[in-house]
Amino acid sequence: MKKVLIITAISGFLPQFEKNNVKLLHEAGCEIHYASNFKNPIYTFNEEDLKAQGIRLHQIDIAKSPFKFATNLRAVRQLLRIIRENDIEIVHCHNPMGGVAGRVAAGLSKRKPYVIYTAHGFHFYQGAPKKNWLLFYPAEWLLARMTDILITINREDYERAKRLPLKTGGAVFQIHSVGVDKERFIPKREINEEKRRELHVPADAFHIVTAAELNKNKNQKVIIEAISTLPQKDIYYSICGKGQEETFLRKLVKEKGLENRIRFLGFRTDMQEILQTADCFAFPSYREGLGVAAVEALLCNVVLVASDNRGTREYAVKGKNAFVCKADSIPEFAQAIGTLYKDKELRAKMSQTGRTSAMEFTVGEVEKTMKKVYDKALTWRIG
């Protein structure tokens, strides 16, 4: 039985995004271990549910910030112990610091486990600040030498990853996100009025939905600012997620006098229902590796109002299924929202293309690639 260690810097990442990979590993007869910082959850999850699935949990004191050197060095030492004591043969790491700590630990370990890293969006990319290139690119170049398989989730990162010096016999794969469940996220012909009442959104209001961690990169503030410039008083905005920017965003909403129309819903497990209430889905991030939440919206035939970045370019087609704006342009977002508000026929026409454009990002398609990845890893050292 192969023993696989999954590492994430964000606790709850595995049950939120890696359920299908867990399924594939279980089907292959693997023993699964999961290491993360469970003291700092971003996504709601139940540890007992994971244990009931046979997943062994390991607390590590990893931090998202690369500048918390002492904390992350401690996480590397903790991972070394986990690998040694549990005879780990395959390490699959996620998130930037999960990828750093996991690969360094695997490289230092006497066991030399097979290393898979899923890059959910390199911090160095076309148009990225120079400091990102100076800090993150050299680090990734060095860490590539400790990597057997590097997985990217967009084309730009895939092309760049192919030029990195992986371990001998290493390979680069591209997947379209972590795979979205097309049976869970389905379009309905009419707005879910019952769910709107639950969310305190009037039946005839124009409803914008966002689902993302509340941080500066996700840029929810630009939508708040855009709504504040529009004359219509029946535009409502539901912000799903939690994070360190919530206090700032709530203050901004209050300053704009929008408390009655902008809702902070926290982390939600019923996004498939909330999306059925939406007239459009706002996705204004400065940077995205891909953006699962936006793909979920498209599968529900919800039109996107998105920023232009390498992640959204994978699926957001201007004039077809999305309005595409500059991330920091309040006027562009306001114009997009205003146009969709006024033109119901255009909104209906654009929404009909959403699901078709998102099908390549569904679980079945991603599973085909991940099965190849795990087959390669699981046959390592056989014979």
mmCIF file of C-alpha atoms in Angstrom:
data_model
loop_
_atom_site.group_PDB
_atom_site.id
_atom_site.type_symbol
_atom_site.label_atom_id
_atom_site.label_comp_id
_atom_site.label_asym_id
_atom_site.label_seq_id
_atom_site.Cartn_x
_atom_site.Cartn_y
_atom_site.Cartn_z
ATOM 1 C CA MET A 1 0.000 0.000 0.000
ATOM 2 C CA LYS A 2 1.498 3.308 -1.118
ATOM 3 C CA LYS A 3 1.481 6.050 1.502
ATOM 4 C CA VAL A 4 0.672 9.508 0.158
ATOM 5 C CA LEU A 5 1.088 12.787 2.035
ATOM 6 C CA ILE A 6 -0.994 15.762 0.839
ATOM 7 C CA ILE A 7 0.272 19.138 2.077
ATOM 8 C CA THR A 8 -1.566 22.461 1.991
ATOM 9 C CA ALA A 9 -0.811 25.787 3.640
ATOM 10 C CA ILE A 10 -4.549 26.457 3.913
ATOM 11 C CA SER A 11 -6.442 24.072 6.146
ATOM 12 C CA GLY A 12 -9.705 22.932 4.653
ATOM 13 C CA PHE A 13 -8.205 23.091 1.172
ATOM 14 C CA LEU A 14 -8.331 19.312 0.800
ATOM 15 C CA PRO A 15 -12.055 18.824 1.555
ATOM 16 C CA GLN A 16 -12.909 21.942 -0.413
ATOM 17 C CA PHE A 17 -10.871 21.306 -3.567
ATOM 18 C CA GLU A 18 -9.175 17.909 -3.474
ATOM 19 C CA LYS A 19 -12.045 15.478 -2.909
ATOM 20 C CA ASN A 20 -11.702 13.983 -6.370
ATOM 21 C CA ASN A 21 -7.961 13.414 -5.941
ATOM 22 C CA VAL A 22 -8.665 11.705 -2.625
ATOM 23 C CA LYS A 23 -11.154 9.470 -4.437
ATOM 24 C CA LEU A 24 -8.571 8.517 -7.073
ATOM 25 C CA LEU A 25 -5.968 7.705 -4.430
ATOM 26 C CA HIS A 26 -8.424 5.619 -2.425
ATOM 27 C CA GLU A 27 -9.371 3.715 -5.578
ATOM 28 C CA ALA A 28 -5.671 3.029 -6.127
ATOM 29 C CA GLY A 29 -5.469 1.522 -2.624
ATOM 30 C CA CYS A 30 -3.345 4.293 -1.095
ATOM 31 C CA GLU A 31 -3.103 5.300 2.553
ATOM 32 C CA ILE A 32 -3.689 9.066 2.651
ATOM 33 C CA HIS A 33 -2.120 11.501 5.098
ATOM 34 C CA TYR A 34 -3.016 15.191 5.202
ATOM 35 C CA ALA A 35 -0.749 17.860 6.715
ATOM 36 C CA SER A 36 -1.884 21.456 7.194
ATOM 37 C CA ASN A 37 -2.237 24.202 9.780
ATOM 38 C CA PHE A 38 -5.588 23.253 11.261
ATOM 39 C CA LYS A 39 -5.310 26.098 13.787
ATOM 40 C CA ASN A 40 -5.935 28.667 11.055
ATOM 41 C CA PRO A 41 -8.891 27.475 8.941
ATOM 42 C CA ILE A 42 -9.959 29.411 5.842
ATOM 43 C CA TYR A 43 -12.582 26.935 4.645
ATOM 44 C CA THR A 44 -15.119 25.345 6.955
ATOM 45 C CA PHE A 45 -14.629 21.592 7.302
ATOM 46 C CA ASN A 46 -15.065 18.743 9.765
ATOM 47 C CA GLU A 47 -11.921 16.918 10.867
ATOM 48 C CA GLU A 48 -13.978 13.921 11.964
ATOM 49 C CA ASP A 49 -15.359 13.547 8.427
ATOM 50 C CA LEU A 50 -11.813 13.337 7.071
ATOM 51 C CA LYS A 51 -10.828 10.786 9.696
ATOM 52 C CA ALA A 52 -13.934 8.741 8.844
ATOM 53 C CA GLN A 53 -12.634 8.577 5.262
ATOM 54 C CA GLY A 54 -9.447 6.986 6.578
ATOM 55 C CA ILE A 55 -7.368 10.147 6.130
ATOM 56 C CA ARG A 56 -4.700 10.598 8.792
ATOM 57 C CA LEU A 57 -4.328 14.236 9.865
ATOM 58 C CA HIS A 58 -1.079 15.963 10.864
ATOM 59 C CA GLN A 59 -0.837 19.464 12.322
ATOM 60 C CA ILE A 60 2.016 21.573 10.935
ATOM 61 C CA ASP A 61 2.681 25.189 11.881
ATOM 62 C CA ILE A 62 2.898 26.455 8.314
ATOM 63 C CA ALA A 63 2.153 30.081 7.416
ATOM 64 C CA LYS A 64 0.916 31.460 4.090
ATOM 65 C CA SER A 65 3.466 34.283 4.177
ATOM 66 C CA PRO A 66 6.935 33.417 2.824
ATOM 67 C CA PHE A 67 8.397 35.996 5.214
ATOM 68 C CA LYS A 68 7.501 34.031 8.354
ATOM 69 C CA PHE A 69 10.793 32.140 8.152
ATOM 70 C CA ALA A 70 10.884 30.657 11.650
ATOM 71 C CA THR A 71 7.313 29.359 11.413
ATOM 72 C CA ASN A 72 7.823 27.795 7.997
ATOM 73 C CA LEU A 73 11.183 26.319 8.978
ATOM 74 C CA ARG A 74 9.382 24.629 11.863
ATOM 75 C CA ALA A 75 6.838 23.284 9.373
ATOM 76 C CA VAL A 76 9.663 21.779 7.289
ATOM 77 C CA ARG A 77 11.019 19.993 10.370
ATOM 78 C CA GLN A 78 7.530 18.741 11.217
ATOM 79 C CA LEU A 79 7.092 17.425 7.668
ATOM 80 C CA LEU A 80 10.437 15.655 7.811
ATOM 81 C CA ARG A 81 9.251 13.833 10.926
ATOM 82 C CA ILE A 82 5.893 12.948 9.332
ATOM 83 C CA ILE A 83 7.612 11.559 6.218
ATOM 84 C CA ARG A 84 10.068 9.517 8.299
ATOM 85 C CA GLU A 85 7.650 8.161 10.902
ATOM 86 C CA ASN A 86 4.941 7.225 8.383
ATOM 87 C CA ASP A 87 7.160 5.885 5.572
ATOM 88 C CA ILE A 88 5.695 8.377 3.094
ATOM 89 C CA GLU A 89 6.413 7.426 -0.521
ATOM 90 C CA ILE A 90 4.576 10.176 -2.418
ATOM 91 C CA VAL A 91 4.215 13.847 -1.465
ATOM 92 C CA HIS A 92 1.585 15.980 -3.207
ATOM 93 C CA CYS A 93 1.774 19.628 -2.143
ATOM 94 C CA HIS A 94 -0.416 22.641 -2.866
ATOM 95 C CA ASN A 95 -0.433 26.429 -2.316
ATOM 96 C CA PRO A 96 2.814 28.417 -2.615
ATOM 97 C CA MET A 97 4.156 27.799 0.898
ATOM 98 C CA GLY A 98 2.805 24.253 0.938
ATOM 99 C CA GLY A 99 4.811 23.735 -2.233
ATOM 100 C CA VAL A 100 7.946 25.232 -0.691
ATOM 101 C CA ALA A 101 7.818 23.411 2.648
ATOM 102 C CA GLY A 102 6.687 20.121 1.111
ATOM 103 C CA ARG A 103 9.382 20.010 -1.529
ATOM 104 C CA VAL A 104 12.173 21.121 0.791
ATOM 105 C CA ALA A 105 11.177 18.472 3.334
ATOM 106 C CA ALA A 106 10.962 15.779 0.662
ATOM 107 C CA GLY A 107 14.347 16.804 -0.717
ATOM 108 C CA LEU A 108 15.979 16.696 2.714
ATOM 109 C CA SER A 109 14.331 13.419 3.700
ATOM 110 C CA LYS A 110 16.401 10.249 3.528
ATOM 111 C CA ARG A 111 13.349 8.482 2.076
ATOM 112 C CA LYS A 112 13.390 10.728 -1.041
ATOM 113 C CA PRO A 113 9.631 10.430 -1.759
ATOM 114 C CA TYR A 114 8.174 11.089 -5.201
ATOM 115 C CA VAL A 115 7.125 14.769 -5.321
ATOM 116 C CA ILE A 116 4.084 16.273 -7.043
ATOM 117 C CA TYR A 117 3.407 20.006 -6.838
ATOM 118 C CA THR A 118 0.173 21.587 -8.057
ATOM 119 C CA ALA A 119 0.797 25.279 -8.737
ATOM 120 C CA HIS A 120 -2.552 26.985 -8.351
ATOM 121 C CA GLY A 121 -1.116 30.044 -10.087
ATOM 122 C CA PHE A 122 2.530 31.124 -10.127
ATOM 123 C CA HIS A 123 3.164 34.497 -8.479
ATOM 124 C CA PHE A 124 5.384 35.363 -11.456
ATOM 125 C CA TYR A 125 3.418 35.884 -14.654
ATOM 126 C CA GLN A 126 3.136 38.255 -17.570
ATOM 127 C CA GLY A 127 2.553 41.699 -16.106
ATOM 128 C CA ALA A 128 3.411 40.700 -12.523
ATOM 129 C CA PRO A 129 5.381 43.195 -10.382
ATOM 130 C CA LYS A 130 9.151 42.944 -10.739
ATOM 131 C CA LYS A 131 9.475 42.008 -7.062
ATOM 132 C CA ASN A 132 7.422 38.868 -7.773
ATOM 133 C CA TRP A 133 9.860 37.816 -10.470
ATOM 134 C CA LEU A 134 12.870 38.595 -8.274
ATOM 135 C CA LEU A 135 11.492 36.668 -5.297
ATOM 136 C CA PHE A 136 9.344 33.819 -6.612
ATOM 137 C CA TYR A 137 10.887 32.871 -9.957
ATOM 138 C CA PRO A 138 14.370 31.994 -8.591
ATOM 139 C CA ALA A 139 12.694 30.083 -5.751
ATOM 140 C CA GLU A 140 10.596 28.050 -8.185
ATOM 141 C CA TRP A 141 13.627 27.415 -10.387
ATOM 142 C CA LEU A 142 15.485 25.904 -7.422
ATOM 143 C CA LEU A 143 12.483 23.975 -6.103
ATOM 144 C CA ALA A 144 11.823 22.498 -9.545
ATOM 145 C CA ARG A 145 14.987 20.438 -9.039
ATOM 146 C CA MET A 146 13.165 18.728 -6.160
ATOM 147 C CA THR A 147 9.983 18.126 -8.191
ATOM 148 C CA ASP A 148 9.011 15.011 -10.149
ATOM 149 C CA ILE A 149 5.677 16.285 -11.489
ATOM 150 C CA LEU A 150 4.600 19.909 -11.748
ATOM 151 C CA ILE A 151 0.906 20.546 -12.411
ATOM 152 C CA THR A 152 -0.410 23.914 -13.581
ATOM 153 C CA ILE A 153 -3.985 25.124 -13.988
ATOM 154 C CA ASN A 154 -3.631 27.585 -16.854
ATOM 155 C CA ARG A 155 -1.861 27.720 -20.189
ATOM 156 C CA GLU A 156 0.537 30.571 -19.378
ATOM 157 C CA ASP A 157 1.907 28.767 -16.314
ATOM 158 C CA TYR A 158 2.072 25.481 -18.246
ATOM 159 C CA GLU A 159 4.280 26.964 -20.974
ATOM 160 C CA ARG A 160 6.565 28.527 -18.384
ATOM 161 C CA ALA A 161 6.711 25.370 -16.254
ATOM 162 C CA LYS A 162 7.976 23.353 -19.229
ATOM 163 C CA ARG A 163 11.159 25.454 -19.126
ATOM 164 C CA LEU A 164 11.903 24.706 -15.468
ATOM 165 C CA PRO A 165 14.631 22.141 -14.576
ATOM 166 C CA LEU A 166 12.603 19.307 -13.027
ATOM 167 C CA LYS A 167 14.192 16.147 -11.643
ATOM 168 C CA THR A 168 15.375 13.584 -14.180
ATOM 169 C CA GLY A 169 12.316 11.941 -15.699
ATOM 170 C CA GLY A 170 10.091 14.764 -14.439
ATOM 171 C CA ALA A 171 6.988 15.924 -16.281
ATOM 172 C CA VAL A 172 4.642 18.901 -16.499
ATOM 173 C CA PHE A 173 0.863 18.482 -16.737
ATOM 174 C CA GLN A 174 -1.942 20.984 -17.132
ATOM 175 C CA ILE A 175 -5.361 20.526 -15.586
ATOM 176 C CA HIS A 176 -8.354 22.838 -15.897
ATOM 177 C CA SER A 177 -8.798 23.697 -12.213
ATOM 178 C CA VAL A 178 -9.475 21.041 -9.593
ATOM 179 C CA GLY A 179 -12.595 19.902 -11.416
ATOM 180 C CA VAL A 180 -16.102 21.250 -10.912
ATOM 181 C CA ASP A 181 -19.127 19.020 -10.371
ATOM 182 C CA LYS A 182 -21.443 19.565 -13.340
ATOM 183 C CA GLU A 183 -24.206 17.600 -11.602
ATOM 184 C CA ARG A 184 -24.150 19.898 -8.587
ATOM 185 C CA PHE A 185 -23.875 23.178 -10.485
ATOM 186 C CA ILE A 186 -26.715 23.192 -12.979
ATOM 187 C CA PRO A 187 -28.725 25.980 -14.618
ATOM 188 C CA LYS A 188 -32.362 26.604 -13.803
ATOM 189 C CA ARG A 189 -34.769 28.431 -16.060
ATOM 190 C CA GLU A 190 -36.054 30.761 -13.368
ATOM 191 C CA ILE A 191 -34.508 32.636 -10.464
ATOM 192 C CA ASN A 192 -34.610 30.755 -7.160
ATOM 193 C CA GLU A 193 -37.013 33.111 -5.371
ATOM 194 C CA GLU A 194 -37.145 31.048 -2.182
ATOM 195 C CA LYS A 195 -33.369 31.338 -1.793
ATOM 196 C CA ARG A 196 -33.585 35.063 -2.514
ATOM 197 C CA ARG A 197 -36.010 35.491 0.375
ATOM 198 C CA GLU A 198 -33.594 33.622 2.621
ATOM 199 C CA LEU A 199 -30.813 35.998 1.547
ATOM 200 C CA HIS A 200 -33.107 39.051 1.939
ATOM 201 C CA VAL A 201 -32.808 39.955 -1.733
ATOM 202 C CA PRO A 202 -36.045 41.254 -3.320
ATOM 203 C CA ALA A 203 -37.508 39.060 -6.070
ATOM 204 C CA ASP A 204 -37.292 41.819 -8.696
ATOM 205 C CA ALA A 205 -33.863 43.181 -7.681
ATOM 206 C CA PHE A 206 -30.680 42.831 -9.733
ATOM 207 C CA HIS A 207 -28.478 40.455 -7.739
ATOM 208 C CA ILE A 208 -24.681 40.232 -7.992
ATOM 209 C CA VAL A 209 -22.868 37.350 -6.301
ATOM 210 C CA THR A 210 -19.196 36.879 -5.456
ATOM 211 C CA ALA A 211 -17.549 33.833 -3.848
ATOM 212 C CA ALA A 212 -13.929 34.241 -2.772
ATOM 213 C CA GLU A 213 -11.687 34.720 0.224
ATOM 214 C CA LEU A 214 -11.901 38.296 1.466
ATOM 215 C CA ASN A 215 -8.427 39.572 0.698
ATOM 216 C CA LYS A 216 -6.857 42.392 -1.311
ATOM 217 C CA ASN A 217 -6.153 40.229 -4.342
ATOM 218 C CA LYS A 218 -9.795 39.167 -4.693
ATOM 219 C CA ASN A 219 -10.623 42.880 -4.949
ATOM 220 C CA GLN A 220 -14.262 42.860 -3.803
ATOM 221 C CA LYS A 221 -13.879 46.577 -3.077
ATOM 222 C CA VAL A 222 -14.044 47.507 -6.771
ATOM 223 C CA ILE A 223 -17.550 46.040 -7.042
ATOM 224 C CA ILE A 224 -18.675 47.928 -3.936
ATOM 225 C CA GLU A 225 -17.255 51.132 -5.399
ATOM 226 C CA ALA A 226 -18.879 50.449 -8.779
ATOM 227 C CA ILE A 227 -22.309 49.877 -7.224
ATOM 228 C CA SER A 228 -21.971 53.123 -5.266
ATOM 229 C CA THR A 229 -21.610 55.072 -8.536
ATOM 230 C CA LEU A 230 -24.739 53.616 -10.148
ATOM 231 C CA PRO A 231 -28.093 55.413 -9.774
ATOM 232 C CA GLN A 232 -30.186 52.231 -9.493
ATOM 233 C CA LYS A 233 -31.213 51.448 -5.919
ATOM 234 C CA ASP A 234 -32.324 47.875 -6.564
ATOM 235 C CA ILE A 235 -28.850 46.434 -7.195
ATOM 236 C CA TYR A 236 -27.907 43.983 -4.447
ATOM 237 C CA TYR A 237 -24.544 42.336 -3.838
ATOM 238 C CA SER A 238 -23.915 39.115 -1.873
ATOM 239 C CA ILE A 239 -20.305 38.528 -0.842
ATOM 240 C CA CYS A 240 -19.604 34.889 0.030
ATOM 241 C CA GLY A 241 -16.401 34.111 1.867
ATOM 242 C CA LYS A 242 -14.349 35.256 4.819
ATOM 243 C CA GLY A 243 -10.889 36.659 5.324
ATOM 244 C CA GLN A 244 -8.727 39.427 6.702
ATOM 245 C CA GLU A 245 -10.254 42.177 4.531
ATOM 246 C CA GLU A 246 -13.770 41.776 5.934
ATOM 247 C CA THR A 247 -13.439 44.633 8.435
ATOM 248 C CA PHE A 248 -12.188 46.993 5.721
ATOM 249 C CA LEU A 249 -14.934 45.964 3.296
ATOM 250 C CA ARG A 250 -17.674 46.358 5.892
ATOM 251 C CA LYS A 251 -16.359 49.839 6.690
ATOM 252 C CA LEU A 252 -16.379 50.722 2.987
ATOM 253 C CA VAL A 253 -19.968 49.494 2.606
ATOM 254 C CA LYS A 254 -21.006 51.656 5.550
ATOM 255 C CA GLU A 255 -19.194 54.705 4.151
ATOM 256 C CA LYS A 256 -21.054 54.276 0.858
ATOM 257 C CA GLY A 257 -24.406 53.876 2.615
ATOM 258 C CA LEU A 258 -24.950 50.422 1.108
ATOM 259 C CA GLU A 259 -25.568 48.369 4.263
ATOM 260 C CA ASN A 260 -29.111 47.514 3.128
ATOM 261 C CA ARG A 261 -28.010 46.217 -0.259
ATOM 262 C CA ILE A 262 -24.674 44.514 0.286
ATOM 263 C CA ARG A 263 -24.592 41.271 2.255
ATOM 264 C CA PHE A 264 -21.645 39.492 3.873
ATOM 265 C CA LEU A 265 -22.685 35.835 3.868
ATOM 266 C CA GLY A 266 -19.458 34.223 5.142
ATOM 267 C CA PHE A 267 -18.162 30.922 3.830
ATOM 268 C CA ARG A 268 -21.003 28.992 2.188
ATOM 269 C CA THR A 269 -21.561 25.347 1.387
ATOM 270 C CA ASP A 270 -24.707 26.081 -0.659
ATOM 271 C CA MET A 271 -23.184 28.005 -3.554
ATOM 272 C CA GLN A 272 -25.108 25.886 -6.068
ATOM 273 C CA GLU A 273 -28.318 27.376 -4.636
ATOM 274 C CA ILE A 274 -27.021 30.920 -4.196
ATOM 275 C CA LEU A 275 -25.905 30.994 -7.836
ATOM 276 C CA GLN A 276 -29.505 30.219 -8.813
ATOM 277 C CA THR A 277 -30.424 33.657 -7.405
ATOM 278 C CA ALA A 278 -27.777 35.581 -9.358
ATOM 279 C CA ASP A 279 -28.162 37.887 -12.338
ATOM 280 C CA CYS A 280 -24.392 38.058 -12.691
ATOM 281 C CA PHE A 281 -21.277 36.786 -10.934
ATOM 282 C CA ALA A 282 -18.523 39.279 -10.092
ATOM 283 C CA PHE A 283 -14.948 38.007 -10.175
ATOM 284 C CA PRO A 284 -12.668 41.054 -9.993
ATOM 285 C CA SER A 285 -9.382 39.487 -8.798
ATOM 286 C CA TYR A 286 -6.072 41.099 -9.655
ATOM 287 C CA ARG A 287 -4.527 37.643 -9.999
ATOM 288 C CA GLU A 288 -6.030 34.173 -10.521
ATOM 289 C CA GLY A 289 -4.457 30.836 -11.297
ATOM 290 C CA LEU A 290 -7.831 29.887 -12.744
ATOM 291 C CA GLY A 291 -10.826 30.602 -10.512
ATOM 292 C CA VAL A 292 -13.106 27.685 -9.646
ATOM 293 C CA ALA A 293 -15.890 29.928 -8.338
ATOM 294 C CA ALA A 294 -16.294 31.597 -11.716
ATOM 295 C CA VAL A 295 -16.452 28.224 -13.487
ATOM 296 C CA GLU A 296 -19.185 27.148 -11.065
ATOM 297 C CA ALA A 297 -21.139 30.270 -12.012
ATOM 298 C CA LEU A 298 -20.756 29.541 -15.722
ATOM 299 C CA LEU A 299 -22.026 25.998 -15.224
ATOM 300 C CA CYS A 300 -25.157 27.592 -13.757
ATOM 301 C CA ASN A 301 -25.428 29.856 -16.836
ATOM 302 C CA VAL A 302 -24.636 32.980 -14.820
ATOM 303 C CA VAL A 303 -22.940 35.785 -16.767
ATOM 304 C CA LEU A 304 -19.520 36.863 -15.488
ATOM 305 C CA VAL A 305 -18.302 40.363 -14.758
ATOM 306 C CA ALA A 306 -14.620 39.559 -14.420
ATOM 307 C CA SER A 307 -11.207 41.171 -14.367
ATOM 308 C CA ASP A 308 -8.698 40.419 -17.094
ATOM 309 C CA ASN A 309 -5.986 38.072 -15.833
ATOM 310 C CA ARG A 310 -4.321 34.825 -16.955
ATOM 311 C CA GLY A 311 -6.822 32.710 -15.010
ATOM 312 C CA THR A 312 -10.029 34.276 -16.300
ATOM 313 C CA ARG A 313 -8.637 34.259 -19.853
ATOM 314 C CA GLU A 314 -9.040 30.476 -19.752
ATOM 315 C CA TYR A 315 -12.863 30.766 -19.874
ATOM 316 C CA ALA A 316 -14.141 34.379 -19.818
ATOM 317 C CA VAL A 317 -14.896 35.430 -23.407
ATOM 318 C CA LYS A 318 -15.772 39.093 -23.775
ATOM 319 C CA GLY A 319 -19.218 39.576 -25.277
ATOM 320 C CA LYS A 320 -19.987 35.859 -25.174
ATOM 321 C CA ASN A 321 -20.216 34.730 -21.550
ATOM 322 C CA ALA A 322 -18.582 37.657 -19.763
ATOM 323 C CA PHE A 323 -17.837 41.335 -19.456
ATOM 324 C CA VAL A 324 -14.082 41.660 -18.964
ATOM 325 C CA CYS A 325 -12.695 44.705 -17.133
ATOM 326 C CA LYS A 326 -9.409 46.064 -15.857
ATOM 327 C CA ALA A 327 -9.115 44.978 -12.247
ATOM 328 C CA ASP A 328 -8.703 48.492 -10.869
ATOM 329 C CA SER A 329 -11.257 50.226 -13.115
ATOM 330 C CA ILE A 330 -14.360 51.239 -11.182
ATOM 331 C CA PRO A 331 -15.932 52.818 -14.320
ATOM 332 C CA GLU A 332 -15.514 49.627 -16.380
ATOM 333 C CA PHE A 333 -17.134 47.454 -13.717
ATOM 334 C CA ALA A 334 -19.906 50.010 -13.226
ATOM 335 C CA GLN A 335 -20.577 50.094 -16.968
ATOM 336 C CA ALA A 336 -20.667 46.292 -17.176
ATOM 337 C CA ILE A 337 -23.088 45.991 -14.254
ATOM 338 C CA GLY A 338 -25.213 48.831 -15.600
ATOM 339 C CA THR A 339 -25.428 47.264 -19.059
ATOM 340 C CA LEU A 340 -26.515 43.891 -17.695
ATOM 341 C CA TYR A 341 -29.015 45.618 -15.414
ATOM 342 C CA LYS A 342 -30.663 47.491 -18.290
ATOM 343 C CA ASP A 343 -30.485 44.870 -21.061
ATOM 344 C CA LYS A 344 -32.306 41.713 -19.970
ATOM 345 C CA GLU A 345 -32.234 40.283 -23.502
ATOM 346 C CA LEU A 346 -28.440 40.576 -23.654
ATOM 347 C CA ARG A 347 -28.167 39.009 -20.209
ATOM 348 C CA ALA A 348 -30.350 36.093 -21.260
ATOM 349 C CA LYS A 349 -28.411 35.606 -24.502
ATOM 350 C CA MET A 350 -25.002 35.642 -22.803
ATOM 351 C CA SER A 351 -26.111 33.329 -20.015
ATOM 352 C CA GLN A 352 -26.997 30.575 -22.475
ATOM 353 C CA THR A 353 -23.355 30.117 -23.469
ATOM 354 C CA GLY A 354 -22.028 29.755 -19.918
ATOM 355 C CA ARG A 355 -22.430 26.044 -19.281
ATOM 356 C CA THR A 356 -21.065 24.986 -22.661
ATOM 357 C CA SER A 357 -17.966 27.148 -22.193
ATOM 358 C CA ALA A 358 -17.256 25.592 -18.786
ATOM 359 C CA MET A 359 -17.567 21.895 -19.584
ATOM 360 C CA GLU A 360 -13.836 21.292 -20.069
ATOM 361 C CA PHE A 361 -13.293 22.345 -16.436
ATOM 362 C CA THR A 362 -15.535 19.634 -14.971
ATOM 363 C CA VAL A 363 -14.481 16.750 -12.732
ATOM 364 C CA GLY A 364 -14.521 14.127 -15.484
ATOM 365 C CA GLU A 365 -12.113 16.040 -17.694
ATOM 366 C CA VAL A 366 -9.700 16.853 -14.867
ATOM 367 C CA GLU A 367 -9.835 13.269 -13.602
ATOM 368 C CA LYS A 368 -8.436 11.973 -16.901
ATOM 369 C CA THR A 369 -5.246 13.964 -16.363
ATOM 370 C CA MET A 370 -4.936 13.337 -12.637
ATOM 371 C CA LYS A 371 -5.233 9.597 -13.202
ATOM 372 C CA LYS A 372 -2.203 9.807 -15.516
ATOM 373 C CA VAL A 373 -0.326 11.790 -12.855
ATOM 374 C CA TYR A 374 -1.032 9.299 -10.090
ATOM 375 C CA ASP A 375 -0.403 6.290 -12.340
ATOM 376 C CA LYS A 376 3.060 7.691 -13.060
ATOM 377 C CA ALA A 377 3.709 8.327 -9.371
ATOM 378 C CA LEU A 378 2.332 5.007 -8.162
ATOM 379 C CA THR A 379 4.455 2.955 -10.589
ATOM 380 C CA TRP A 380 7.605 4.704 -9.447
ATOM 381 C CA ARG A 381 10.202 2.300 -8.041
ATOM 382 C CA ILE A 382 8.120 -0.734 -9.014
ATOM 383 C CA GLY A 383 10.460 -3.504 -10.031
#
